mmCIF file of C-alpha atoms and ligand atoms in Angstrom:
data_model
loop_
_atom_site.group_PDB
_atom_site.id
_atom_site.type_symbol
_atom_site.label_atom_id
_atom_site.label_comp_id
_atom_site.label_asym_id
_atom_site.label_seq_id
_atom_site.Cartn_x
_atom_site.Cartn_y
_atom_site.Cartn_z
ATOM 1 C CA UNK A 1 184.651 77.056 93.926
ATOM 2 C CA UNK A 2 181.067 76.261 94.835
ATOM 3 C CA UNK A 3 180.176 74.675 98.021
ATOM 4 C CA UNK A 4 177.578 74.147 100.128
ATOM 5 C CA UNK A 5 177.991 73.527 104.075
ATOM 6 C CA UNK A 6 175.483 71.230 105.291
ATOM 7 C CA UNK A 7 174.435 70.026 109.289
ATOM 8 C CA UNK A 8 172.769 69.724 112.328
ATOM 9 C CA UNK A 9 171.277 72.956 114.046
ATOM 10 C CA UNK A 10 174.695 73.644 116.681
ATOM 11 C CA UNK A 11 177.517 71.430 114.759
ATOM 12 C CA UNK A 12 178.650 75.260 113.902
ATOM 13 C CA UNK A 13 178.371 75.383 110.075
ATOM 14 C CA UNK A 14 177.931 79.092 110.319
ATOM 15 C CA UNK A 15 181.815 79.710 112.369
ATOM 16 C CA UNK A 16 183.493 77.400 110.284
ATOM 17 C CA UNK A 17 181.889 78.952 107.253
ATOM 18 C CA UNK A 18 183.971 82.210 107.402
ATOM 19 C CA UNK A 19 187.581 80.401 107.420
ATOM 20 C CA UNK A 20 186.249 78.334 104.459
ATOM 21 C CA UNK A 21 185.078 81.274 102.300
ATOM 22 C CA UNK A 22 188.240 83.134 103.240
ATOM 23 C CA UNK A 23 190.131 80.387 102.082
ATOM 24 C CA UNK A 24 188.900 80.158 98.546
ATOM 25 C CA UNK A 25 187.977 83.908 98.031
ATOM 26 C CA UNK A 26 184.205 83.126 97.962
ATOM 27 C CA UNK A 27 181.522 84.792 99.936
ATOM 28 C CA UNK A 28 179.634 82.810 102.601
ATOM 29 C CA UNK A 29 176.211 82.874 102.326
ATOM 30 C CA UNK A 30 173.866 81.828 105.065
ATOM 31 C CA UNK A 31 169.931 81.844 104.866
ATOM 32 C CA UNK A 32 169.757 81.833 108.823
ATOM 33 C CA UNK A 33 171.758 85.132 108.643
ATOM 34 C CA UNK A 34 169.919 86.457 105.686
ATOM 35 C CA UNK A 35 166.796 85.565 107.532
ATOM 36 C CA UNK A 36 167.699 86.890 110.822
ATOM 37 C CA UNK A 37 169.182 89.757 109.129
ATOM 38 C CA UNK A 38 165.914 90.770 107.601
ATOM 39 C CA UNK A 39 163.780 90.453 111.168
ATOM 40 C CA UNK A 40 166.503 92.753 112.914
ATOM 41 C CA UNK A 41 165.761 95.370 110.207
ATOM 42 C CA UNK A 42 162.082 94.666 110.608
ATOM 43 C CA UNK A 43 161.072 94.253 106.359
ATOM 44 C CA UNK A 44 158.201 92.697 105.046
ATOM 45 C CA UNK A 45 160.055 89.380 104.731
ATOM 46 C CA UNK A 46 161.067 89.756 108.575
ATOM 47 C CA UNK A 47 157.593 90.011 109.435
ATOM 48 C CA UNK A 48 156.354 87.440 107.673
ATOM 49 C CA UNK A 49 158.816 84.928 108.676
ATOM 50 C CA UNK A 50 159.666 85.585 112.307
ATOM 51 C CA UNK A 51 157.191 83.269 113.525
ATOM 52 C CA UNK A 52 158.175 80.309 112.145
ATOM 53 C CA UNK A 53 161.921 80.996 112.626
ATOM 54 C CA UNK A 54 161.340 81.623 116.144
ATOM 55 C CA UNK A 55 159.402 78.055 116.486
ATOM 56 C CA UNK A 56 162.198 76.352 114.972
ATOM 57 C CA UNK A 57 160.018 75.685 111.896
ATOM 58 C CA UNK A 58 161.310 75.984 108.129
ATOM 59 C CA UNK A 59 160.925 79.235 105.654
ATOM 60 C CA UNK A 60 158.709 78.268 103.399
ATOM 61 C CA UNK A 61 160.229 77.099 100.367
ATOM 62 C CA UNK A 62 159.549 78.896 97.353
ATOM 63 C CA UNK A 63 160.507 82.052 99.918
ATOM 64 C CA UNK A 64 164.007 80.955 100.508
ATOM 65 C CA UNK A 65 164.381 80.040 97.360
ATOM 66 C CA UNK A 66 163.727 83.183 95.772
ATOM 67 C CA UNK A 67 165.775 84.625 98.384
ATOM 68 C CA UNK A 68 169.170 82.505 97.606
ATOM 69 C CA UNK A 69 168.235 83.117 94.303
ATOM 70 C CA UNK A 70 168.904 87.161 94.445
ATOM 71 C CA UNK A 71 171.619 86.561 96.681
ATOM 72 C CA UNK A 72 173.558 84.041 93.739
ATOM 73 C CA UNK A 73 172.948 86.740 91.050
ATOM 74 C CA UNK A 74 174.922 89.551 93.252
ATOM 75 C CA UNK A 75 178.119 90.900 91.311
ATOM 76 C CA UNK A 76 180.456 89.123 94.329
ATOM 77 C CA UNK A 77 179.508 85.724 93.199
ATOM 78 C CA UNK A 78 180.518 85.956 89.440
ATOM 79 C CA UNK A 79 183.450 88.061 90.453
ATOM 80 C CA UNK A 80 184.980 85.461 93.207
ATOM 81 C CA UNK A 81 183.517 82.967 90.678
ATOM 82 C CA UNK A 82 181.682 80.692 93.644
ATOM 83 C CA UNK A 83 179.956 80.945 96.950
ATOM 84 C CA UNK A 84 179.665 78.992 100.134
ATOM 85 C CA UNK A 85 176.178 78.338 101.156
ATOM 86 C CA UNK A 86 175.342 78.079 104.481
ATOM 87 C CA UNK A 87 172.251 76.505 105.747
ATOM 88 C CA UNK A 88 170.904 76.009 102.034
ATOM 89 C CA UNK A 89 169.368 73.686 100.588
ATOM 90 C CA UNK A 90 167.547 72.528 103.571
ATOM 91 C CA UNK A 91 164.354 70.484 101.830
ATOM 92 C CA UNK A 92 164.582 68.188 98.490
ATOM 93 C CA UNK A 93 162.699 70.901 96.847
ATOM 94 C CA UNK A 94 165.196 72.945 97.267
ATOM 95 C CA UNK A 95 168.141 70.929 96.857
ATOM 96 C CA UNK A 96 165.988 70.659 92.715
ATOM 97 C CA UNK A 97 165.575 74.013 93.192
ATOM 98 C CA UNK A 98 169.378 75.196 93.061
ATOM 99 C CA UNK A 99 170.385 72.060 90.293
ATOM 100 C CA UNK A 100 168.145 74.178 88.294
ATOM 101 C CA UNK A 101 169.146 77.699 89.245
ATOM 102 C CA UNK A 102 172.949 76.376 88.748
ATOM 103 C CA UNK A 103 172.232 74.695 85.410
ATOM 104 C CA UNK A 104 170.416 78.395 84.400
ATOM 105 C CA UNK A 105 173.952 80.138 85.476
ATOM 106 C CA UNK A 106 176.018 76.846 84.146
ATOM 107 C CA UNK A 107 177.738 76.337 87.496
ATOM 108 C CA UNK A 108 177.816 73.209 89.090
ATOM 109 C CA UNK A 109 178.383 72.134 92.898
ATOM 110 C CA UNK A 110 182.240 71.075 93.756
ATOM 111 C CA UNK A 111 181.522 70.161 97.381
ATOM 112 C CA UNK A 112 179.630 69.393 100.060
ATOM 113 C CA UNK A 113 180.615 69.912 103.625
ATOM 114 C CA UNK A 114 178.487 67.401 106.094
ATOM 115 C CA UNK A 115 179.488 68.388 109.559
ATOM 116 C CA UNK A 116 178.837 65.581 111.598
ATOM 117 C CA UNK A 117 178.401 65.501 115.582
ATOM 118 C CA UNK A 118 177.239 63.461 118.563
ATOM 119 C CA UNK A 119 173.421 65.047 118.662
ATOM 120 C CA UNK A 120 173.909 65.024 122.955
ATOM 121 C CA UNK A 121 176.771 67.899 122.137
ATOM 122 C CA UNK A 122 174.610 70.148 119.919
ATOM 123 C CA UNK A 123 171.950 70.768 122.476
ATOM 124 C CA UNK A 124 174.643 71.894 125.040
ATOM 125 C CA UNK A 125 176.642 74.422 122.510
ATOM 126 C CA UNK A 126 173.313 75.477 121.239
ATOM 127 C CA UNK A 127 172.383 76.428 124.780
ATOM 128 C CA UNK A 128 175.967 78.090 125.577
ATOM 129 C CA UNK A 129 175.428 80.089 122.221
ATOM 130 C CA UNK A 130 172.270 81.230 123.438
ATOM 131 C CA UNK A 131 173.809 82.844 126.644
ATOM 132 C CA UNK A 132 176.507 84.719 124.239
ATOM 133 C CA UNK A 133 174.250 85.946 121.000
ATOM 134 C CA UNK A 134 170.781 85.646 122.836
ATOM 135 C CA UNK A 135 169.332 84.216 119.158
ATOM 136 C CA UNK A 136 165.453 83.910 119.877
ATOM 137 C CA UNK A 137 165.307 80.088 118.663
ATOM 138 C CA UNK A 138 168.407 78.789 120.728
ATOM 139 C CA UNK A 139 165.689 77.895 123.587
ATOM 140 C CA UNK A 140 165.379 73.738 124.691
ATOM 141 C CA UNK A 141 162.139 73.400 123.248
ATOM 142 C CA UNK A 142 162.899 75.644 119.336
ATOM 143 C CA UNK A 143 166.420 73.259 119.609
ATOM 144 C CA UNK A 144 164.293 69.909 120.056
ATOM 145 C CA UNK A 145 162.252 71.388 116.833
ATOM 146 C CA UNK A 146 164.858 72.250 114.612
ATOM 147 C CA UNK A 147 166.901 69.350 115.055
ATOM 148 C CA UNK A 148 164.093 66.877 114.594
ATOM 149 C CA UNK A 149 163.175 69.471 111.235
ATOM 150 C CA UNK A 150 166.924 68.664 110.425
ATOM 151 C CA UNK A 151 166.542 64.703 110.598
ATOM 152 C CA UNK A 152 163.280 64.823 108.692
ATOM 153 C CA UNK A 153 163.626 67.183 105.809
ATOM 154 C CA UNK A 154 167.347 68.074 105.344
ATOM 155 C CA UNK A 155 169.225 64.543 106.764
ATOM 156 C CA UNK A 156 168.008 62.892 103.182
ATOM 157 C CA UNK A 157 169.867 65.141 101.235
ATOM 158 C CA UNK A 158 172.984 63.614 102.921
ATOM 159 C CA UNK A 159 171.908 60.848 100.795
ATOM 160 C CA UNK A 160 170.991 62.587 97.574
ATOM 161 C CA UNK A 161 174.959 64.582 97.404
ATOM 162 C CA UNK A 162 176.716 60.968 98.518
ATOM 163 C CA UNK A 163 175.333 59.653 95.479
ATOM 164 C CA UNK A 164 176.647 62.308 93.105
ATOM 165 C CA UNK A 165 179.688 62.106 94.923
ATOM 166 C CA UNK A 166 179.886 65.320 96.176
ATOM 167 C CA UNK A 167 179.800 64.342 100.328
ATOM 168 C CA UNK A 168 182.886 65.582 102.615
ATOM 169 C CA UNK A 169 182.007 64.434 105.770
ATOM 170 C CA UNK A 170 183.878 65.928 108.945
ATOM 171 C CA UNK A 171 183.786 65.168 112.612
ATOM 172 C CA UNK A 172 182.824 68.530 114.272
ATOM 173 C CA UNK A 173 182.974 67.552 117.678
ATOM 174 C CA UNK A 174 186.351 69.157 118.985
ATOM 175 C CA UNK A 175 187.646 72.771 119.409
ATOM 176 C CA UNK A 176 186.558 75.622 116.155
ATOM 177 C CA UNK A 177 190.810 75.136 114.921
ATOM 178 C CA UNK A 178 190.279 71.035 115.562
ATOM 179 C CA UNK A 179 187.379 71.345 113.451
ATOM 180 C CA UNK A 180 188.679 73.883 110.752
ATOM 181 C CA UNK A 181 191.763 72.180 110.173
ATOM 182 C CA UNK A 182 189.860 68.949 109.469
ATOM 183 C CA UNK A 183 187.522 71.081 107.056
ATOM 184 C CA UNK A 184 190.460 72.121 105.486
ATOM 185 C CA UNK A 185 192.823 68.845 104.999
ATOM 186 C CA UNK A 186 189.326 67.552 103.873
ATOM 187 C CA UNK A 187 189.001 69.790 101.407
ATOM 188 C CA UNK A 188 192.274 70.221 99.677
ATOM 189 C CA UNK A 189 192.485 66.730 99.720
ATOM 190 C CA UNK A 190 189.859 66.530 97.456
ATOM 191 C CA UNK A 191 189.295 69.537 95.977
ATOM 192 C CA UNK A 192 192.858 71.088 95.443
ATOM 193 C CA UNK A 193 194.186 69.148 93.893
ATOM 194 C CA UNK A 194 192.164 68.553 90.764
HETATM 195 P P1 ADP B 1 170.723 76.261 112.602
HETATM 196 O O1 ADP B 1 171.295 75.384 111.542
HETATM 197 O O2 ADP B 1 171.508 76.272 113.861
HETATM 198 O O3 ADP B 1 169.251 75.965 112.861
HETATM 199 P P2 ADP B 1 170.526 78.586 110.772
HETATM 200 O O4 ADP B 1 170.990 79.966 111.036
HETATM 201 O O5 ADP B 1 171.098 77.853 109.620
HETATM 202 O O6 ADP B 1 170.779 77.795 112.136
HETATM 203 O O7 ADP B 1 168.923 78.602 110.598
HETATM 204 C C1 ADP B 1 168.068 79.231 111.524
HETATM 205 C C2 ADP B 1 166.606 79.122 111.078
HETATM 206 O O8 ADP B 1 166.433 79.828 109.826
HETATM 207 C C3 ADP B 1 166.101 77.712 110.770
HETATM 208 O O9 ADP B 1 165.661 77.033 111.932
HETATM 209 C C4 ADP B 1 164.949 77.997 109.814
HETATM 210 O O10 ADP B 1 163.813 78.465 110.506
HETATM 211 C C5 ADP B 1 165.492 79.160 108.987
HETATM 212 N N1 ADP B 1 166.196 78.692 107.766
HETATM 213 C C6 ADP B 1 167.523 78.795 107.504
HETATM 214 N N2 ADP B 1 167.828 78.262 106.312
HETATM 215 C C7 ADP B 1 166.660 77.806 105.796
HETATM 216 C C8 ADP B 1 166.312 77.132 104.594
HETATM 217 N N3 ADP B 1 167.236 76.807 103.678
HETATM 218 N N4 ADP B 1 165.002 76.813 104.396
HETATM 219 C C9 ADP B 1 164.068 77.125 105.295
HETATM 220 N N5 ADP B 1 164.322 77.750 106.460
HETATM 221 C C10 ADP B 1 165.604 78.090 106.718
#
């Protein structure tokens, strides 16, 4: 199963991620972890894109790209045959990007989660989250960034995946089990049972 989970910065794409990869046997893979992974263990890629992270700014794309890219051709992803990804594609380039990555590896997309939530919500479980995992961009002014980054360069792709047909679109304002259990009616309604 390939999927991709798609949404605004806070609607929790990263918590609901785990129950959905667990679910099909996939790995989750999220470029905001990968990312923040590589600043915690200070590599070259860290350095170089801790700045903009921090701002609320996008990775460059060519960067993530390649990134994703070494992460798709681990042994776990042709083994569970599929991945979640989490936070990816975030830009139109790369949304072309990975159609032509998954047409090199002849996979194709299944699914694609679009949380949606009431934007006043996100700021306030952004901020919470900040108090709990003290990420450096979960700060008013990085939040107001990414989430008007999110409207600008990712929103579109919304439209791009409704056209192919691929769009599951869930309500993720409610509790992390509300949520999940809509992710996962959603899905097995249309995915399970093909
Ligand atoms: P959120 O969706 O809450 O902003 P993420 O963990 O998905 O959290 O992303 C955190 C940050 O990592 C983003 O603001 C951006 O700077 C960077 N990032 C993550 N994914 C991408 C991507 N696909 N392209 C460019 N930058 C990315």
């Amino acid at each position: 199963m390939n999927l991709l989970i798609m949404g605004p910065p806070g609607a929790g794409k990263g918590t609901q991620a785990g129950g959905i990869a667990e679910h099909y046997k996939v790995p989750a893979i999220s470029t905001g972890q990968l990312f923040r992974d590589n600043i915690a263990l200070g590599t070259a890629l860290g350095r170089t894109i801790e700045g903009l992270i921090a701002a609320g700014n996008l990775v460059p794309d060519e960067v993530t790209n390649a990134m994703v890219f070494d992460r798709l051709a681990k042994p776990d992803v042709r083994k569970h045959r599929g991945f979640l990804l989490d936070g990816y594609p975030r830009t139109l380039e790369q949304a072309a990007a990975l159609d032509a990555e998954l047409q090199r590896l002849r996979m194709r997309l299944d699914g694609v989660i679009a949380l949606t939530a009431d934007p006043a919500s996100l700021v306030s479980r952004m901020l919470k989250r900040a108090e709990i995992e003290g990420r450096a961009d979960d700060n008013e002014e990085t939040i107001r960034t990414r989430i008007e980054v999110y409207g600008a360069e990712t929103a579109p792709l919304l439209t791009l995946y409704g056209e192919r047909g691929l769009l599951i679109d869930v309500d993720a304002d409610g509790t992390v089990d509300e949520v999940a259990q809509r992710i996962r009616s959603a899905l097995s309604e249309r995915l399970d049972r093909r």
